[in-house]
Tab-separated table of C-alpha atoms and ligand atoms in Angstrom:
chain	number	residue	atom	x	y	z
O	70	UNK	CA	-20.812	21.850	19.720
O	71	UNK	CA	-20.589	19.115	17.442
O	72	UNK	CA	-18.094	21.574	15.336
O	73	UNK	CA	-15.971	22.404	18.136
O	74	UNK	CA	-15.692	18.618	19.072
O	75	UNK	CA	-14.490	17.716	15.726
O	76	UNK	CA	-11.980	20.067	16.020
O	77	UNK	CA	-10.699	18.234	18.934
O	78	UNK	CA	-10.906	15.115	17.271
O	79	UNK	CA	-9.183	16.140	14.113
O	80	UNK	CA	-5.387	16.146	14.484
O	81	UNK	CA	-3.611	18.926	12.097
O	82	UNK	CA	-1.554	17.610	10.057
O	83	UNK	CA	1.772	18.513	9.369
O	84	UNK	CA	2.995	20.035	6.171
O	85	UNK	CA	4.555	17.579	3.837
O	86	UNK	CA	5.927	18.141	0.126
O	87	UNK	CA	3.883	17.081	-2.612
O	88	UNK	CA	4.676	13.792	-4.277
O	89	UNK	CA	5.315	14.456	-7.889
O	90	UNK	CA	3.743	11.962	-10.078
O	91	UNK	CA	6.084	9.772	-12.052
O	92	UNK	CA	5.180	6.946	-14.824
O	93	UNK	CA	7.130	4.026	-15.935
O	94	UNK	CA	6.760	1.582	-18.816
O	95	UNK	CA	5.671	-1.889	-17.010
O	96	UNK	CA	6.778	-5.585	-18.062
O	97	UNK	CA	3.590	-5.775	-19.727
O	98	UNK	CA	4.907	-2.619	-22.489
O	99	UNK	CA	1.867	-0.561	-20.653
O	100	UNK	CA	2.663	2.879	-19.259
O	101	UNK	CA	1.749	2.748	-15.298
O	102	UNK	CA	1.252	6.589	-13.392
O	103	UNK	CA	1.741	6.835	-9.570
O	104	UNK	CA	0.214	9.867	-7.924
O	105	UNK	CA	-0.424	10.914	-4.635
O	106	UNK	CA	-4.335	11.016	-3.979
O	107	UNK	CA	-6.118	13.098	-1.498
O	108	UNK	CA	-8.901	12.550	0.492
O	109	UNK	CA	-11.835	13.547	-2.221
O	110	UNK	CA	-10.506	10.559	-4.393
O	111	UNK	CA	-10.424	7.696	-1.166
O	112	UNK	CA	-14.673	6.821	-1.652
O	113	UNK	CA	-13.442	5.965	-4.906
O	114	UNK	CA	-10.966	3.551	-4.328
O	115	UNK	CA	-12.609	2.036	-0.925
O	116	UNK	CA	-14.770	-0.629	-2.909
O	117	UNK	CA	-12.093	-1.953	-4.851
O	118	UNK	CA	-9.583	-2.306	-1.695
O	119	UNK	CA	-13.092	-4.105	0.016
O	120	UNK	CA	-13.170	-6.922	-2.558
O	121	UNK	CA	-10.067	-7.875	-1.085
O	122	UNK	CA	-10.458	-8.481	2.256
O	123	UNK	CA	-12.241	-11.612	1.268
O	124	UNK	CA	-9.472	-12.775	-0.667
O	125	UNK	CA	-7.284	-14.696	1.868
O	126	UNK	CA	-4.588	-16.148	-0.688
O	127	UNK	CA	-1.169	-14.267	-0.063
O	128	UNK	CA	-2.703	-12.342	2.980
O	129	UNK	CA	-4.624	-9.671	0.788
O	130	UNK	CA	-7.416	-10.474	3.350
O	131	UNK	CA	-5.545	-8.983	6.920
O	132	UNK	CA	-3.527	-6.158	4.312
O	133	UNK	CA	-6.983	-5.307	2.655
O	134	UNK	CA	-8.645	-4.603	5.761
O	135	UNK	CA	-6.127	-2.391	7.418
O	136	UNK	CA	-5.538	-0.400	4.518
O	137	UNK	CA	-9.338	-0.048	4.437
O	138	UNK	CA	-9.001	1.215	7.901
O	139	UNK	CA	-6.165	3.464	6.785
O	140	UNK	CA	-7.883	5.214	3.883
O	141	UNK	CA	-10.598	5.901	6.458
O	142	UNK	CA	-8.715	7.019	9.107
O	143	UNK	CA	-7.074	9.489	6.357
O	144	UNK	CA	-10.506	10.493	4.926
O	145	UNK	CA	-12.367	11.132	8.268
O	146	UNK	CA	-9.347	13.098	9.523
O	147	UNK	CA	-8.257	10.376	12.113
O	148	UNK	CA	-4.506	9.483	11.449
O	149	UNK	CA	-1.808	11.802	11.493
O	150	UNK	CA	0.261	13.073	8.671
O	151	UNK	CA	-0.922	10.040	6.234
O	152	UNK	CA	-0.409	9.981	2.343
O	153	UNK	CA	-2.139	8.134	-0.079
O	154	UNK	CA	-0.260	6.965	-3.321
O	155	UNK	CA	-2.159	5.028	-6.337
O	156	UNK	CA	-0.281	3.283	-8.810
O	157	UNK	CA	-2.708	3.472	-12.463
O	158	UNK	CA	-2.646	1.673	-15.985
O	159	UNK	CA	-4.736	3.370	-18.429
O	160	UNK	CA	-7.250	5.044	-15.522
O	161	UNK	CA	-7.213	1.584	-14.014
O	162	UNK	CA	-6.444	1.185	-9.950
O	163	UNK	CA	-3.308	-1.136	-10.301
O	164	UNK	CA	-1.839	-0.505	-6.648
O	165	UNK	CA	-2.358	1.620	-3.274
O	166	UNK	CA	0.535	2.503	-1.393
O	167	UNK	CA	0.424	4.351	1.872
O	168	UNK	CA	2.512	5.882	4.991
O	169	UNK	CA	3.104	8.434	7.489
O	170	UNK	CA	5.875	11.168	8.787
O	171	UNK	CA	6.247	10.440	12.182
O	172	UNK	CA	8.853	12.968	12.459
O	173	UNK	CA	10.915	15.229	10.129
O	174	UNK	CA	13.735	12.483	9.988
O	175	UNK	CA	11.634	8.771	10.230
O	176	UNK	CA	8.996	7.596	8.111
O	177	UNK	CA	6.371	4.675	9.050
O	178	UNK	CA	5.848	2.989	5.565
O	179	UNK	CA	2.108	1.411	6.171
O	180	UNK	CA	1.104	-1.150	3.258
O	181	UNK	CA	1.468	-1.531	-0.235
O	182	UNK	CA	-1.396	-3.521	-1.999
O	183	UNK	CA	-1.278	-4.836	-5.625
O	184	UNK	CA	-4.681	-5.127	-7.880
O	185	UNK	CA	-2.879	-6.902	-10.359
O	186	UNK	CA	-0.234	-9.446	-10.150
O	187	UNK	CA	2.970	-10.611	-11.968
O	188	UNK	CA	4.283	-7.413	-13.081
O	189	UNK	CA	6.043	-5.891	-10.185
O	190	UNK	CA	3.620	-3.251	-9.681
O	191	UNK	CA	3.676	-3.631	-6.176
O	192	UNK	CA	7.471	-3.271	-5.917
O	193	UNK	CA	7.317	0.012	-8.216
O	194	UNK	CA	4.635	1.191	-6.117
O	195	UNK	CA	6.367	0.473	-2.783
O	196	UNK	CA	9.844	2.058	-4.529
O	197	UNK	CA	7.667	4.901	-5.238
O	198	UNK	CA	6.780	5.391	-1.675
O	199	UNK	CA	10.468	5.070	-0.388
O	200	UNK	CA	11.309	7.947	-2.644
O	201	UNK	CA	8.829	10.072	-1.653
O	202	UNK	CA	10.264	9.444	2.358
O	203	UNK	CA	14.152	9.231	1.553
O	204	UNK	CA	14.262	11.990	-1.737
O	205	UNK	CA	11.376	14.504	-1.496
O	206	UNK	CA	10.718	14.406	2.655
O	207	UNK	CA	14.561	13.883	3.252
O	208	UNK	CA	14.083	11.598	5.660
O	209	UNK	CA	16.427	9.380	7.240
O	210	UNK	CA	14.935	6.514	7.137
O	211	UNK	CA	11.539	4.611	6.715
O	212	UNK	CA	10.054	1.929	8.999
O	213	UNK	CA	8.789	-1.230	7.649
O	214	UNK	CA	7.345	-4.480	8.253
O	215	UNK	CA	6.047	-7.204	5.990
O	216	UNK	CA	2.592	-9.243	6.847
O	217	UNK	CA	3.160	-11.722	4.137
O	218	UNK	CA	5.962	-13.779	2.521
O	219	UNK	CA	6.048	-11.872	-0.530
O	220	UNK	CA	6.439	-8.660	1.241
O	221	UNK	CA	9.540	-9.975	3.290
O	222	UNK	CA	10.596	-11.350	-0.089
O	223	UNK	CA	10.291	-8.059	-1.496
O	224	UNK	CA	11.432	-5.497	0.943
O	225	UNK	CA	13.158	-7.134	3.529
O	226	UNK	CA	15.327	-9.477	0.710
O	227	UNK	CA	15.551	-6.947	-2.136
O	228	UNK	CA	16.486	-3.749	-0.322
O	229	UNK	CA	18.494	-5.715	2.302
O	230	UNK	CA	16.905	-3.722	5.437
O	231	UNK	CA	18.689	-3.478	8.653
O	232	UNK	CA	16.523	-4.414	11.534
O	233	UNK	CA	15.377	-2.039	14.206
O	234	UNK	CA	13.927	-4.842	16.335
O	235	UNK	CA	13.894	-2.327	19.334
O	236	UNK	CA	11.332	0.080	17.840
O	237	UNK	CA	7.600	-1.718	17.434
O	238	UNK	CA	6.123	-0.784	14.293
O	239	UNK	CA	2.409	0.761	14.406
O	240	UNK	CA	1.284	-2.140	12.364
O	241	UNK	CA	0.770	-4.429	15.371
O	242	UNK	CA	3.677	-3.318	17.484
O	243	UNK	CA	5.819	-6.043	15.776
O	244	UNK	CA	9.642	-5.256	15.488
O	245	UNK	CA	10.511	-2.916	12.763
O	246	UNK	CA	12.870	-3.214	10.126
O	247	UNK	CA	14.355	0.021	8.654
O	248	UNK	CA	15.377	1.460	4.800
O	249	UNK	CA	18.221	4.149	5.253
O	250	UNK	CA	19.009	6.668	3.048
O	251	UNK	CA	22.324	4.577	2.198
O	252	UNK	CA	20.382	1.202	1.343
O	253	UNK	CA	18.183	3.566	-0.875
O	254	UNK	CA	21.115	4.645	-2.494
O	255	UNK	CA	22.071	1.163	-3.127
O	256	UNK	CA	18.963	0.480	-4.604
O	257	UNK	CA	18.306	3.115	-6.828
O	258	UNK	CA	19.857	1.615	-10.128
O	259	UNK	CA	18.314	-1.512	-10.024
O	260	UNK	CA	14.751	-1.152	-7.951
O	261	UNK	CA	13.508	2.307	-8.790
O	262	UNK	CA	12.189	3.521	-11.807
O	263	UNK	CA	10.361	6.070	-13.220
O	264	UNK	CA	10.483	9.186	-15.593
O	265	UNK	CA	9.039	13.060	-15.080
O	266	UNK	CA	7.086	14.906	-15.848
O	267	UNK	CA	4.066	12.635	-16.581
O	268	UNK	CA	2.810	13.304	-20.310
O	269	UNK	CA	0.144	15.130	-20.512
O	270	UNK	CA	-2.581	12.986	-21.373
O	271	UNK	CA	-1.062	10.045	-19.306
O	272	UNK	CA	-2.123	12.147	-16.132
O	273	UNK	CA	-5.307	13.599	-17.352
O	274	UNK	CA	-6.652	9.948	-18.106
O	275	UNK	CA	-5.375	9.019	-14.282
O	276	UNK	CA	-6.621	11.922	-12.885
O	277	UNK	CA	-10.185	12.188	-14.466
O	278	UNK	CA	-11.187	8.688	-13.078
O	279	UNK	CA	-9.655	5.851	-10.952
O	280	UNK	CA	-11.099	2.942	-12.939
O	281	UNK	CA	-11.674	-0.491	-11.526
O	282	UNK	CA	-8.854	-2.914	-11.523
O	283	UNK	CA	-9.627	-5.145	-14.536
O	284	UNK	CA	-8.282	-8.541	-13.357
O	285	UNK	CA	-7.800	-8.108	-9.447
O	286	UNK	CA	-7.251	-11.154	-7.120
O	287	UNK	CA	-10.499	-12.760	-6.166
O	288	UNK	CA	-11.278	-15.675	-3.309
O	289	UNK	CA	-11.783	-18.923	-4.774
O	290	UNK	CA	-14.848	-20.337	-5.756
O	291	UNK	CA	-14.363	-22.783	-2.659
O	292	UNK	CA	-12.664	-21.171	-0.402
O	293	UNK	CA	-11.254	-24.728	1.176
O	294	UNK	CA	-10.054	-25.548	-2.252
O	295	UNK	CA	-7.134	-22.789	-2.059
O	296	UNK	CA	-5.939	-21.563	1.180
O	297	UNK	CA	-2.502	-21.067	2.450
O	298	UNK	CA	-4.118	-22.560	5.929
O	299	UNK	CA	-5.332	-25.791	4.353
O	300	UNK	CA	-3.674	-27.854	7.538
O	301	UNK	CA	-3.475	-24.952	9.610
O	302	UNK	CA	-6.245	-25.031	12.654
O	303	UNK	CA	-6.897	-21.252	11.906
O	304	UNK	CA	-8.267	-22.368	8.280
O	305	UNK	CA	-11.565	-23.232	10.546
O	306	UNK	CA	-12.367	-19.356	10.266
O	307	UNK	CA	-13.129	-20.182	6.706
O	308	UNK	CA	-15.982	-22.109	7.506
O	309	UNK	CA	-17.504	-18.917	9.302
O	310	UNK	CA	-16.131	-16.739	6.057
O	311	UNK	CA	-17.700	-19.387	3.785
O	312	UNK	CA	-21.238	-18.939	5.747
O	313	UNK	CA	-21.405	-15.072	5.509
O	314	UNK	CA	-19.933	-14.756	2.166
O	315	UNK	CA	-22.123	-18.070	0.856
O	316	UNK	CA	-22.930	-16.216	-2.535
O	317	UNK	CA	-19.559	-16.502	-3.362
O	318	UNK	CA	-18.611	-19.888	-2.429
O	319	UNK	CA	-19.935	-23.220	-4.089
O	320	UNK	CA	-19.849	-25.460	-0.763
G	1166	LIG	C1	3.093	-7.838	-2.315
G	1166	LIG	C2	3.072	-7.286	-3.053
G	1166	LIG	C3	2.715	-5.786	-2.766
G	1166	LIG	C4	3.800	-7.459	-4.289
G	1166	LIG	O1	3.581	-7.326	-5.704
G	1166	LIG	P1	4.084	-7.089	-6.499
G	1166	LIG	O2	5.916	-6.719	-6.682
G	1166	LIG	O3	3.206	-6.531	-7.897
G	1166	LIG	O4	4.586	-8.641	-7.077
G	1166	LIG	P2	3.745	-9.736	-7.331
G	1166	LIG	O5	2.375	-9.876	-6.132
G	1166	LIG	O6	2.723	-9.266	-8.635
G	1166	LIG	O7	4.310	-11.304	-7.511
G	1166	LIG	C5	5.013	-11.483	-6.427
G	1166	LIG	C6	5.325	-12.920	-6.488
G	1166	LIG	O8	3.902	-13.871	-6.734
G	1166	LIG	C7	4.053	-14.614	-7.771
G	1166	LIG	N1	3.338	-14.166	-9.179
G	1166	LIG	C8	3.624	-13.504	-10.461
G	1166	LIG	N2	2.445	-13.428	-11.248
G	1166	LIG	C9	1.801	-14.065	-10.380
G	1166	LIG	C10	-0.162	-14.212	-10.414
G	1166	LIG	N3	-0.521	-13.705	-11.537
G	1166	LIG	N4	-0.700	-14.608	-9.505
G	1166	LIG	C11	-0.014	-15.135	-8.479
G	1166	LIG	N5	1.099	-14.715	-8.203
G	1166	LIG	C12	1.823	-14.744	-8.948
G	1166	LIG	C13	5.384	-14.613	-8.169
G	1166	LIG	O9	5.822	-16.123	-7.928
G	1166	LIG	C14	6.173	-13.553	-7.960
G	1166	LIG	O10	7.392	-14.114	-7.505
G	1166	LIG	P3	8.929	-13.174	-7.438
G	1166	LIG	O11	9.098	-12.321	-6.230
G	1166	LIG	O12	9.638	-14.285	-7.643
G	1166	LIG	O13	8.701	-11.879	-8.830
G	1166	LIG	C15	1.560	-8.116	-3.491
G	1166	LIG	O14	1.733	-9.552	-3.890
G	1166	LIG	C16	0.466	-8.107	-2.501
G	1166	LIG	O15	-0.434	-7.335	-2.831
G	1166	LIG	N6	0.242	-8.891	-2.015
G	1166	LIG	C17	-0.593	-8.791	-1.171
G	1166	LIG	C18	-0.686	-7.421	-0.042
G	1166	LIG	C19	0.469	-7.807	0.662
G	1166	LIG	O16	1.223	-8.846	1.270
G	1166	LIG	N7	1.368	-6.433	0.418
G	1166	LIG	C20	2.411	-6.070	1.437
G	1166	LIG	C21	2.372	-6.813	2.883
G	1166	LIG	S1	3.855	-6.476	3.255
């Protein structure tokens, strides 16, 4: 009985071509591998996303909370046609990106989360996700939204995205923006980097283990000392947050 119900609850994924892993040299001089992960690797990723759910700075909290739910939905087969790519440096988790195939022609970009700052790692991971939709899945466009000002700069402005404001995005039903194949072609020479195939030793290291990020964003010692919402009434939420994770704050 329960087995039969599970069959009803699980959507059947449509076939999607695999993302061929790629690698690039980032600004620090290190090699970064971007590859697709399957469901079996999701439990190794979740704790690193969970830690960011308490980082209010740069909207890591809302993005990490949503990513956590999306990764669980993927793991438990509660989402249709989702994929997850990770970026790793020496095995360490550096970024997570995910999205969905809406139909043959349209993709839905879900999230981009950088676990190491200041090296355009998130930008590279986002570009790989767009490459997956446009070049590998051969889609006509990808629907995108930003939840943070940095995200808006990175996607809407750097790619000069088109408005699709009559189309609600799956992230909260807010108006969508779109990356078309034409826009992606224009960005190709400047924003999209990486080589294939990934040398064996790099890929083996990445696939062997998803290691914890060595320098992830962290909440400040005093949450009220460094908040985007210092003068915003919604900052009172931090008082509750501080009570709950009192071990982290020096109130
Ligand atoms: C948006 C995001 C993926 C971009 O990642 P990225 O391309 O690697 O860029 P960074 O976050 O390192 O840098 C972005 C800006 O932060 C600043 N920055 C750089 N180094 C930094 C550091 N060590 N710490 C804090 N900020 C830093 C810079 O001003 C940089 O400005 P630039 O746009 O002029 O380069 C990443 O900021 C992130 O994960 N943010 C939280 C979640 C989020 O907003 N996701 C996107 C939702 S739309």
